[in-house]
Structures are given as structure tokens and as C-alpha cells.
CSV table of C-alpha atoms and ligand atoms in Angstrom, one decimal:
chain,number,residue,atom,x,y,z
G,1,UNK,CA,92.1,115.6,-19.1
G,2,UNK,CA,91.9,112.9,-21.9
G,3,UNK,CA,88.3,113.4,-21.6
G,4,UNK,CA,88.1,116.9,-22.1
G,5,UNK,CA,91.1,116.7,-25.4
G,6,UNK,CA,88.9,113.7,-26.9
G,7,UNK,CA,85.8,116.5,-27.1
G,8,UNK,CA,88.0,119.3,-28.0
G,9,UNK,CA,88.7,118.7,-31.9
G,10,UNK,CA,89.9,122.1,-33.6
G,11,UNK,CA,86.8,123.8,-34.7
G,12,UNK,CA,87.0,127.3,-36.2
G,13,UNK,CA,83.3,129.4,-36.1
G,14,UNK,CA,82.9,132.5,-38.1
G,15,UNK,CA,80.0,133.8,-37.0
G,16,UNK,CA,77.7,137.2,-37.2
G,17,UNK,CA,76.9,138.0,-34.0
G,18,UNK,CA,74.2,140.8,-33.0
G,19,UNK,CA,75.4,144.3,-33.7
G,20,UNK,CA,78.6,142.7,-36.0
G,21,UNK,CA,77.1,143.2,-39.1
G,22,UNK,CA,76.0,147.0,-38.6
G,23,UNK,CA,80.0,147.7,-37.4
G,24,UNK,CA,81.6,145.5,-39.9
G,25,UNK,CA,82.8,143.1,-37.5
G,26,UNK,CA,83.4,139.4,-37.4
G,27,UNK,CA,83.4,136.7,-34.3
G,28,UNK,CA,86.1,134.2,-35.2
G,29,UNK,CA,85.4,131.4,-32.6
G,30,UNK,CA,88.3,129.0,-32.3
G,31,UNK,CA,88.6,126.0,-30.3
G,32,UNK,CA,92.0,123.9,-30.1
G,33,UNK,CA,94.3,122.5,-27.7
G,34,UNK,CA,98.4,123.5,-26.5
G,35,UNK,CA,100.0,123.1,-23.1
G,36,UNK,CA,98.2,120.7,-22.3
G,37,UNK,CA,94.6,122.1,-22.3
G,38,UNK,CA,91.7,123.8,-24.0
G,39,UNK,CA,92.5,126.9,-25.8
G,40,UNK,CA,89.2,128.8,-26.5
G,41,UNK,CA,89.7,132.0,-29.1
G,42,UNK,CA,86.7,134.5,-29.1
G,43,UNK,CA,87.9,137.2,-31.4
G,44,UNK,CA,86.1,140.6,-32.6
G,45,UNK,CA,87.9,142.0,-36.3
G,46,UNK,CA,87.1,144.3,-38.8
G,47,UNK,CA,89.1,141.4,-41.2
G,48,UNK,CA,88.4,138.4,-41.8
G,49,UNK,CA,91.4,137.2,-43.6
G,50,UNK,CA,93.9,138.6,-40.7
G,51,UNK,CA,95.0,134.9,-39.7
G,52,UNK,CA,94.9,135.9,-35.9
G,53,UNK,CA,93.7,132.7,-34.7
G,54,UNK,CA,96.7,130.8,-36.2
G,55,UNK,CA,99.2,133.4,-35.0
G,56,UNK,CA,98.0,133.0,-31.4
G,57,UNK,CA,98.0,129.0,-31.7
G,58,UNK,CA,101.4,129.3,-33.1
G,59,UNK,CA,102.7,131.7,-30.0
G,60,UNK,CA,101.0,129.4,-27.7
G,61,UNK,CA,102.9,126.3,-28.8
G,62,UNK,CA,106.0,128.2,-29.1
G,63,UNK,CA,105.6,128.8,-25.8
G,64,UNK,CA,105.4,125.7,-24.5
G,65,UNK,CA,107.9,123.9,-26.9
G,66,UNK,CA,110.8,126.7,-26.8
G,67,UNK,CA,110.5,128.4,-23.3
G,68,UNK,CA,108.4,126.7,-20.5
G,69,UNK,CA,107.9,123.1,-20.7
G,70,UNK,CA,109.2,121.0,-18.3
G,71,UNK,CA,108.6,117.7,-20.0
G,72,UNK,CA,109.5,118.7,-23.5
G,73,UNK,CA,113.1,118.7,-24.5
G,74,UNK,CA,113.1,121.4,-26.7
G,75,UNK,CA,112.7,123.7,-24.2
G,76,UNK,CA,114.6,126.1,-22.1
G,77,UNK,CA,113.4,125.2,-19.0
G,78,UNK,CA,113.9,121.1,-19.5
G,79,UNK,CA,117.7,122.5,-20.9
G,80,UNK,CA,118.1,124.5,-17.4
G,81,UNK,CA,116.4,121.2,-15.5
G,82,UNK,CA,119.2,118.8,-16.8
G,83,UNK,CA,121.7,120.9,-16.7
G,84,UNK,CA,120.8,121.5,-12.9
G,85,UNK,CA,121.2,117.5,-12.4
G,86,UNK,CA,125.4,118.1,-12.1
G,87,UNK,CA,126.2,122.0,-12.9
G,88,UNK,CA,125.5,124.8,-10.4
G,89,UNK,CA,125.4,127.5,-12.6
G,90,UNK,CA,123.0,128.2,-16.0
G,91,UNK,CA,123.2,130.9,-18.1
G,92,UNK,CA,119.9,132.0,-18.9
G,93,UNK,CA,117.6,133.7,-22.0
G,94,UNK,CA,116.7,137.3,-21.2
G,95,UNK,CA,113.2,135.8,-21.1
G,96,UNK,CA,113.5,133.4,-18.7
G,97,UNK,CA,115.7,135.0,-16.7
G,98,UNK,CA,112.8,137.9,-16.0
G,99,UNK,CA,110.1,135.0,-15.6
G,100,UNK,CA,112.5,133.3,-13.0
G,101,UNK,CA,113.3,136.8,-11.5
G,102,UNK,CA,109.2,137.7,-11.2
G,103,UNK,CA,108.6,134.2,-9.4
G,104,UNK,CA,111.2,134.7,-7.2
G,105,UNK,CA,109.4,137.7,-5.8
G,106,UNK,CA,105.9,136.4,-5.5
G,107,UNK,CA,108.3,133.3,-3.5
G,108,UNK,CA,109.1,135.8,-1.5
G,109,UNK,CA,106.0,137.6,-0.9
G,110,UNK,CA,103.8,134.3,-0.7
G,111,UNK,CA,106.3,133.2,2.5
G,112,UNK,CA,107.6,130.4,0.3
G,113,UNK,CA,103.6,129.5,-0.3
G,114,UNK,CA,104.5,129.9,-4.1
G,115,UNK,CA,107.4,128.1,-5.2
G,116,UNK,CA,108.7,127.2,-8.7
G,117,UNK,CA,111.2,124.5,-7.5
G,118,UNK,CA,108.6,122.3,-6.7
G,119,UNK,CA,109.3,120.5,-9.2
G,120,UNK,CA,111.2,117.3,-7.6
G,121,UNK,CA,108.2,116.7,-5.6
G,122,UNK,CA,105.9,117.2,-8.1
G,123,UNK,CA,107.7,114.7,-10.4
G,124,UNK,CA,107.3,112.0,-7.0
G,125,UNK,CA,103.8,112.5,-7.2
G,126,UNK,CA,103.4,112.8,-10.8
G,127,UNK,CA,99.6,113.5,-10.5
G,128,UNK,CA,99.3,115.1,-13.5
G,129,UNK,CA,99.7,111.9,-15.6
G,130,UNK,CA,97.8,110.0,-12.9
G,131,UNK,CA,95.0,112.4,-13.2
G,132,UNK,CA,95.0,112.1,-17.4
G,133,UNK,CA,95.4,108.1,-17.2
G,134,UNK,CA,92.7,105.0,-17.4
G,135,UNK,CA,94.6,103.6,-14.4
G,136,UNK,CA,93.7,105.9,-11.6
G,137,UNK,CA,92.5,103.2,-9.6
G,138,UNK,CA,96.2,101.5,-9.3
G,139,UNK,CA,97.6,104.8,-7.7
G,140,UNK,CA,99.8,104.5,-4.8
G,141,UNK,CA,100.9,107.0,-2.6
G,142,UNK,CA,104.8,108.2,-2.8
G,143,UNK,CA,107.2,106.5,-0.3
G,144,UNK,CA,107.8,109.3,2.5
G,145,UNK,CA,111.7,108.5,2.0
G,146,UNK,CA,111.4,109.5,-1.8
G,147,UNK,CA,109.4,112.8,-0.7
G,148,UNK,CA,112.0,113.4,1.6
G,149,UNK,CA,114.6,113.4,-0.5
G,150,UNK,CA,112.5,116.0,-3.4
G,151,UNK,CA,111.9,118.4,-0.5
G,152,UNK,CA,115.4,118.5,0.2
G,153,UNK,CA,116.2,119.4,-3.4
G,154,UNK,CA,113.9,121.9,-3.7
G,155,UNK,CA,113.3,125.4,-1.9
G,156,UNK,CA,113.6,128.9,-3.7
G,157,UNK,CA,116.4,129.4,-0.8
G,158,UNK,CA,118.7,127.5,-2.7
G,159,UNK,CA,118.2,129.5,-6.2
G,160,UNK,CA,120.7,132.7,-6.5
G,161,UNK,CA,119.5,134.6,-9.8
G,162,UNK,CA,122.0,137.4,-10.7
G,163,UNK,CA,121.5,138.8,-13.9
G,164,UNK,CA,121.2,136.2,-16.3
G,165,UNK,CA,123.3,133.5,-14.2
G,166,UNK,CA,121.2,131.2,-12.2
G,167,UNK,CA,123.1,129.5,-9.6
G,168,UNK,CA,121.4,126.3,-8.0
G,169,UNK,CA,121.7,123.1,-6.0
G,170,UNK,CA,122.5,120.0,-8.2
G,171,UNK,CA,118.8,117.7,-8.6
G,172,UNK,CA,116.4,121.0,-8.1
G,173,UNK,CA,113.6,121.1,-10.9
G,174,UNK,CA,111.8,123.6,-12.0
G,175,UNK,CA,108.5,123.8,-12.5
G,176,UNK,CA,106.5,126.9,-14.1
G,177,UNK,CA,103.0,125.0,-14.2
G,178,UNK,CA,101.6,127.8,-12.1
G,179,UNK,CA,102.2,130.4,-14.1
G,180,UNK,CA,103.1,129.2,-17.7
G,181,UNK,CA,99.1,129.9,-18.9
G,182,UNK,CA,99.5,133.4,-17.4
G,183,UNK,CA,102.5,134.2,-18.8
G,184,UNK,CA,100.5,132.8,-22.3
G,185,UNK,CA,97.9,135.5,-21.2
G,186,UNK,CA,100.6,138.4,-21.3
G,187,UNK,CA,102.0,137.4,-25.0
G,188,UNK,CA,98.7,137.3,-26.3
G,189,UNK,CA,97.5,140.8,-25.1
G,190,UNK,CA,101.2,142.1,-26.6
G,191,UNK,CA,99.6,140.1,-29.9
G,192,UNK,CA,96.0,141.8,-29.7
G,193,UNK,CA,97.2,145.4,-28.9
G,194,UNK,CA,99.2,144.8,-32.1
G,195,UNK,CA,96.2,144.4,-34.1
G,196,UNK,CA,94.7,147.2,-34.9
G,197,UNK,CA,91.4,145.2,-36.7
G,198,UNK,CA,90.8,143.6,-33.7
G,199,UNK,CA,88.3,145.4,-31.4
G,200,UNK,CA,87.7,142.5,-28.4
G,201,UNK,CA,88.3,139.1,-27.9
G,202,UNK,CA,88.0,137.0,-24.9
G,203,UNK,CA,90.5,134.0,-24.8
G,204,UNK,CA,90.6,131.2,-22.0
G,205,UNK,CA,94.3,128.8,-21.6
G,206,UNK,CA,93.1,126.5,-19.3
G,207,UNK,CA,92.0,128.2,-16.3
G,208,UNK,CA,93.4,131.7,-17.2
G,209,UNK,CA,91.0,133.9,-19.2
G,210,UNK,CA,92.1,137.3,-20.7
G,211,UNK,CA,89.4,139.7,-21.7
G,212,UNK,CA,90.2,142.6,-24.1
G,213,UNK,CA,88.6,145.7,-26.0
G,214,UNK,CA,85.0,145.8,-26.5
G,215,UNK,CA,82.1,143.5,-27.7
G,216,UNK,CA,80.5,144.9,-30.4
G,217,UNK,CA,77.0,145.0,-28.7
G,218,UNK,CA,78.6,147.1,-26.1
G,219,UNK,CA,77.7,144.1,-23.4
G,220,UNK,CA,80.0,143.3,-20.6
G,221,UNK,CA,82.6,140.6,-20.6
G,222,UNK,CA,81.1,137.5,-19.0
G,223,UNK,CA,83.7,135.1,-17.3
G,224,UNK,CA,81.9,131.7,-15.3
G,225,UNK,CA,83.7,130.6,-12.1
G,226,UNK,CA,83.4,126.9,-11.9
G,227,UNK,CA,81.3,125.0,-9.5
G,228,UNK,CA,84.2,122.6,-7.5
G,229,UNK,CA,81.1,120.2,-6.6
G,230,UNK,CA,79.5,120.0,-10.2
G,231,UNK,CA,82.6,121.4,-12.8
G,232,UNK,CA,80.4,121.0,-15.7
G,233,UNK,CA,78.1,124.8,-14.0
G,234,UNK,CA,79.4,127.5,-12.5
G,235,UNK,CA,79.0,128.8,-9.4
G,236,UNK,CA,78.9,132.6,-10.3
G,237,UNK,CA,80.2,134.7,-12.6
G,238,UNK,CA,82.4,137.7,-13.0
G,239,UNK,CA,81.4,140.9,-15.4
G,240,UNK,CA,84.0,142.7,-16.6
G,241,UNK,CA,84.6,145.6,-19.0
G,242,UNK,CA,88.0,146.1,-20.9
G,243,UNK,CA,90.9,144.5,-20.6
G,244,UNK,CA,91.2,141.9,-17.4
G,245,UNK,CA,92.9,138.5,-16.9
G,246,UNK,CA,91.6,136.2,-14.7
G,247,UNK,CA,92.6,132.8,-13.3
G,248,UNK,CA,91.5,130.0,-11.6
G,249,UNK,CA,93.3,127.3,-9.2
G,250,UNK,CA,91.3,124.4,-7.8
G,251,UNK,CA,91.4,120.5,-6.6
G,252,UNK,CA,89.2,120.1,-8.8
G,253,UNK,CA,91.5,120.3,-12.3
G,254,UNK,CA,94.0,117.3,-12.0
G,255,UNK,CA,93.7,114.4,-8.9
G,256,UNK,CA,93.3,111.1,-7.9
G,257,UNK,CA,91.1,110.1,-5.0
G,258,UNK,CA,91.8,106.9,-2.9
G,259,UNK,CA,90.1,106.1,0.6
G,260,UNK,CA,87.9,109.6,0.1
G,261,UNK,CA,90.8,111.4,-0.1
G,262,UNK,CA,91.4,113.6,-3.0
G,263,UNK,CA,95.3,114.1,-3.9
G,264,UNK,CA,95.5,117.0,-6.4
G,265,UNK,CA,98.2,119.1,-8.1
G,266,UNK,CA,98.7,122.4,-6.2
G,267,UNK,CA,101.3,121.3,-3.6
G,268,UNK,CA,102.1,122.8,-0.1
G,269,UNK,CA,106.1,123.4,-0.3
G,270,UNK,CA,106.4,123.0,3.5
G,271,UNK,CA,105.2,119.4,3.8
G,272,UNK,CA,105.9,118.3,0.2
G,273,UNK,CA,101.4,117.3,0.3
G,274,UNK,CA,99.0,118.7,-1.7
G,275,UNK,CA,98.2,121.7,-0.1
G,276,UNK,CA,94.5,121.7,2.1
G,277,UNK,CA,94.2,125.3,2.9
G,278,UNK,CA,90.4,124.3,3.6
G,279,UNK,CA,89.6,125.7,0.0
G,280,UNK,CA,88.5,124.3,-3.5
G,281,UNK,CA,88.9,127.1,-5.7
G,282,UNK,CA,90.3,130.5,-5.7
G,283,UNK,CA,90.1,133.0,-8.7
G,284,UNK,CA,92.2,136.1,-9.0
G,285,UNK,CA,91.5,139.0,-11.4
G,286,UNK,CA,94.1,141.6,-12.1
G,287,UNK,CA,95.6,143.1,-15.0
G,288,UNK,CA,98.3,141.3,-15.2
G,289,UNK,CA,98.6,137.7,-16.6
G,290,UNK,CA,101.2,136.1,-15.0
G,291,UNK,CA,100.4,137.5,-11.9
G,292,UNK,CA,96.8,136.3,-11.5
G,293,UNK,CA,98.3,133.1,-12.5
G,294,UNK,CA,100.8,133.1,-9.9
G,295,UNK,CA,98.6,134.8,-6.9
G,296,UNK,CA,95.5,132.3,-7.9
G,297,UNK,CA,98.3,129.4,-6.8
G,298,UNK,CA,99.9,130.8,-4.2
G,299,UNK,CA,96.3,131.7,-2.2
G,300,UNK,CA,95.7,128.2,-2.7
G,301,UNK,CA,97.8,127.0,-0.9
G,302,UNK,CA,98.3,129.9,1.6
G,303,UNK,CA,94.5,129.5,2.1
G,304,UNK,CA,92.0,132.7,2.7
G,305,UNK,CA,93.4,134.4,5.6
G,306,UNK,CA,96.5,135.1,4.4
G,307,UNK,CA,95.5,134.7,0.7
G,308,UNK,CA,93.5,138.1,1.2
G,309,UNK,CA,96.7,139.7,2.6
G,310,UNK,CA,99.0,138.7,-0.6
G,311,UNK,CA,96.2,139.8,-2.9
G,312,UNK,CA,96.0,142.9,-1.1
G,313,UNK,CA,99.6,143.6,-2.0
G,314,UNK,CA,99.5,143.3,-5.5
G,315,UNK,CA,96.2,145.4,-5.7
G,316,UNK,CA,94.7,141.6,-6.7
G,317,UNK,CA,91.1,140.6,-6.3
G,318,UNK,CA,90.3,137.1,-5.1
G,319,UNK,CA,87.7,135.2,-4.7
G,320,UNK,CA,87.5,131.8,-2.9
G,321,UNK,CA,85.6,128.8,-2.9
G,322,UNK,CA,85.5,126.7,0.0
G,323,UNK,CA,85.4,123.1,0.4
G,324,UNK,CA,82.0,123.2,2.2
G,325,UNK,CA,81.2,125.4,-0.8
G,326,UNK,CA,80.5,128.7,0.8
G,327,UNK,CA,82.4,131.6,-1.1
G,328,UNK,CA,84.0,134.2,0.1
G,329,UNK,CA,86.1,137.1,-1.6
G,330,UNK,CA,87.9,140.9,-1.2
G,331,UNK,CA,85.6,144.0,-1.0
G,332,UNK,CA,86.3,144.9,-4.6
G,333,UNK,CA,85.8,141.7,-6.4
G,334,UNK,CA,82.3,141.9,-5.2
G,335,UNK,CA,81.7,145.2,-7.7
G,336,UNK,CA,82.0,142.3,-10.3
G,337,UNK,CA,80.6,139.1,-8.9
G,338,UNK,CA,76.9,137.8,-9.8
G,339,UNK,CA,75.9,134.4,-7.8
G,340,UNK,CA,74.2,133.2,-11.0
G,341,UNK,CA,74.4,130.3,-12.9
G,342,UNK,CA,75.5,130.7,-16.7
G,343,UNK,CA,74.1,128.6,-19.4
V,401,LIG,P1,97.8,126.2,-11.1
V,401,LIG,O1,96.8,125.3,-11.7
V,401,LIG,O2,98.1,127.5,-11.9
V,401,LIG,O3,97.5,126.5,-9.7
V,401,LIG,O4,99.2,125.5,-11.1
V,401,LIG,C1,99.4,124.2,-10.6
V,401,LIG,C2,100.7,123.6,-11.2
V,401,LIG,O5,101.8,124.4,-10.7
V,401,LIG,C3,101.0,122.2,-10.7
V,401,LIG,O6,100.5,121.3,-11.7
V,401,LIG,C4,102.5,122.1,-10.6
V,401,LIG,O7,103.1,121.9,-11.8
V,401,LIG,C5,102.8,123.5,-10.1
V,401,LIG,N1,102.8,123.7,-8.6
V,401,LIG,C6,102.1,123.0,-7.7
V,401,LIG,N2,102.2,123.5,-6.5
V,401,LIG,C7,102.9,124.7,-6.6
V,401,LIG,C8,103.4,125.7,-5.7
V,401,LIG,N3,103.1,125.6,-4.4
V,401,LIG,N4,104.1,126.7,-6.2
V,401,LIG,C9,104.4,126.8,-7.6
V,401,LIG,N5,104.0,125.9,-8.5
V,401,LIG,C10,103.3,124.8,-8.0
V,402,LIG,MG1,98.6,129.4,-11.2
């Protein structure tokens, strides 16, 4: 990750792209970082001077630093996480309390595959600042006792959510990694449909890519899946008209390897082990943000069998990349898969 934040300085384009200049239109390009990745902005206006680059940085970090952070203590979530370490009960935002509600369901629907109380065990593995860090090579493997102990602590089971009251078991974390880019997805379509000078934009949080209105040449929306083997190409690509939001979960974005063996941050909430479903990618497309966000992890770890069936349910397509490299995905996301390379 340092890599990739030491390459992405803030750089603002204003370009004039073909068919632009005949429709009045201008391509803000914007390139930045919050929640701790790469925020690209592609956006299509009929004014320059509307700011919406800024306003969508500004939501993004707001975000992160009022609502979903885990790490941050200004926000709710880190509130609700120390509060959790001796009280049982939390009165919640109207905002988080429908976040919390919406990941209970997919809990339920994934068999427990998705799970936002991970949380204790992801803190024992801590791979996301192992993955960021010069030190990789000095990573040890938790003590089982410790993992023990944070599976114990965690479990949607032990959540009660009534309301706005969230009752839970003292020392459970939350943890809305999985979905917090999605959710980012969702607030900045609300933004866009606000706007009425802006005519498209394609946006990518990380993995999560949100594609809206029109590009001015009347060309499709062109969204790259990444190669797990070579993340620098892609291994296909996904054209797409209108409004979609797409996202990605892989081994590939944060891990350590020791012995050959790659330790990465989607974890199985059964064994408390990053999960090994026999996949390295899976992408979801749907309308919805957070759920694409939320489906692309759970399939991960559920794996393609029974990743097929939760997409299924939600009217989700998937697509999944396995570790031998071999893709396979649900009969309609191949009305909008190319196996080509992009750039
Ligand atoms: P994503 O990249 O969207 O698949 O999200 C991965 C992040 O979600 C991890 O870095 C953890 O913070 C969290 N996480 C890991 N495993 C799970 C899981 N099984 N269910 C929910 N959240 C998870
Ligand atoms: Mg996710």
C-alpha cells in the first residue's frame, strides 16, 4: 500500500476529451487518496467551476473520520468498539444503525461467510499494517491461544440490533472494512444524482468502482478486472452502460507471504484463517454499492459454489478468478465480460 500512496500525489486533470467540446462538457480527472486507498474521480460537467471533486473528497473523508473507521477515534464505530470493551448495550446513529442492520442480513444470508465482528481476529493478525510495512519479512504467525480467544469474542450470533440499541458481548470489535468503500459508492451516487451539470463520471474507492450517466462520446463504461498473477494488467474487462457499481475482493490487495504461503486479509469466520475458498479474486456487479461490496467478500470466502447461490439471491453478478487462474462467472455477467487486456 505505501507503494501505491507514495505514486498517488493529488493531481487534478481538466481535460477536453473527444466529443466534450461539441456538448459543452468538461472531464475533471482527479486523483487523491482517503480510507486508506486510491480515490480516482472521472467526472463529465457542463461547469467547470461546480467544485464536485472537492465535495466528493470531503464526503469520502467524512466518512471515514465520523462514521466507519475502526482505527480512528473520531468515529462512531471506534466509539461503539470501546464502548463494547465493558458495556453491553450502544445506542446507535440512525446511520449506523441501518449499516449494522444491512450486514446483519447479508450475515445471515452468507451462513455466517460474511461477518462484521471479525474484527478481534482481524486485529490478532493485523495484516493490514503488516501488508503496508518495510518489515514484512519479520512476520510471525498469531499464537493459536490468542486466535482462540478473538473467535470467541466474535460471531454476529452474539449481536442483538433492535432499533437503534445494539446489544453485544463485552471485547467484540467491529469491523466494516468489507463494506465501508461500498457504502462510499452509495453517498457518492446520492451526490452525483444531485448534480444536475454532471452527465457521467466513473469513480473507483479502492476496489469498488461506481459508473454513472453517460460519456459524452456515447462509448460504454470500461471497468478492468485485475490480473491476481500480474496486478499491474488486467485479466478482462467489464462494459457497462449507465449507472453500475462494481467491486472487487482478492488475496492479492493486502498480505504477507512466509514459507510460500500467502496470509491475506479476507478472513474465514469459522476457523478465525484467511479464508482459501480455492479463489483469488471475485468481482460483483450490481446496482447497489454496499451490496457489491459486501457480496464480493462474502463469495470470497464462501468460494464459487455457493458464492453463485448468494449472488443469485440478491440478483448479483459475479465473476471469479481462481487460484490456477481460470475464471469462471454467472450467465449474465457474461453479457458484459471481454477476456481482453486494457492498456
Ligand atoms: P474486502 O476487501 O471488501 O473484501 O474487505 C476486506 C476487509 O474486511 C478486511 O481488511 C477486514 O477488515 C474485513 N473482513 C475480513 N474478513 C471478513 C469477513 N469474512 N466478513 C466481513 N469482513 C471481513
Ligand atoms: Mg467487500
Amino acid at each position: 500500500m505505501k507503494k501505491i500512496f507514495a505514486v498517488a500525489a493529488v493531481v487534478t486533470l481538466i481535460l477536453t476529451c473527444c466529443g466534450c467540446k461539441a456538448l459543452n462538457i468538461t472531464k475533471i480527472s482527479h486523483v487523491d487518496t482517503a480510507m486508506g486507498t486510491v480515490i480516482q474521480l472521472n467526472i463529465y460537467t457542463t461547469d467547470r467551476e461546480n467544485n464536485a471533486e472537492e465535495d466528493m473528497m470531503k464526503l469520502l473523508r467524512q466518512l471515514e473520520e465520523q462514521d466507519l473507521s475502526r482505527r480512528l477515534e473520531t468515529s462512531e464505530v471506534w466509539r461503539v468498539n470501546q464502548a463494547a470493551k465493558e458495556e453491553a448495550q450502544i445506542m446507535l446513529s440512525p446511520k449506523l444503525a441501518e449499516i449494522l442492520s444491512a450486514c446483519l442480513e447479508v450475515w445471515e444470508a452468507s451462513q455466517g461467510a460474511f461477518d462484521i465482528t471479525v474484527g478481534s481476529v482481524a486485529e490478532v493478525w493485523n495484516i493490514d499494517q503488516w501488508a503496508a510495512g518495510e518489515n514484512k519479512g519479520e512476520f510471525v504467525l498469531p499464537e493459536t491461544e490468542k486466535l482462540w480467544q478473538a473467535l470467541e469474542q466474535s460471531g454476529s450470533e452474539k449481536i442483538q440490533l433492535k432499533d437503534r440499541k445494539l446489544l453485544v458481548q463485552p471485547g467484540m470489535v467491529l469491523d466494516l472494512g468489507a463494506v465501508g468503500k461500498g457504502i462510499a459508492l452509495d453517498e457518492l451516487l446520492e451526490y452525483l444524482q444531485s448534480k444536475q451539470n454532471i452527465t457521467g463520471a466513473i469513480i473507483s474507492v479502492g476496489g469498488s468502482v461506481l459508473t454513472y450517466g453517460e460519456k459524452p462520446e456515447g462509448n460504454k463504461w470500461i471497468v478492468g478486472i485485475t490480473n491476481p498473477k500480474d496486478t499491474a494488467s488486467n485479466i478482462g474487462t467489464l462494459s457497462l452502460e449507465g449507472q453500475w457499481c462494481i467491486s472487487t475482493s482478492g488475496d492479492y490487495e493486502r498480505y504477507v507471504e512466509i514459507d510460500g504461503v500467502r496470509y491475506h486479509h479476507i478472513l474465514n469466520p469459522n476457523t478465525g484463517y484467511p479464508a482459501n475458498s480455492g479463489l483469488s479474486g471475485v468481482t460483483v456487479l450490481t446496482k447497489d454499492g454496499f451490496l457489491s461490496d459486501a457480496l464480493s467478500t462474502a463469495c470470497f470466502v464462501l468460494g464459487e459454489e455457493k458464492g453463485l447461490e448468494l449472488a443469485a439471491k440478491y440478483s448479483a453478478e459475479v465473476l471469479f478468478i481462481r487460484q490456477d487462474g481460470s475464471v469462471c462467472m454467472s450467465p449474465g455477467m457474461k453479457d458484459y465480460y471481454r477476456a481482453e487486456k486494457m492498456r
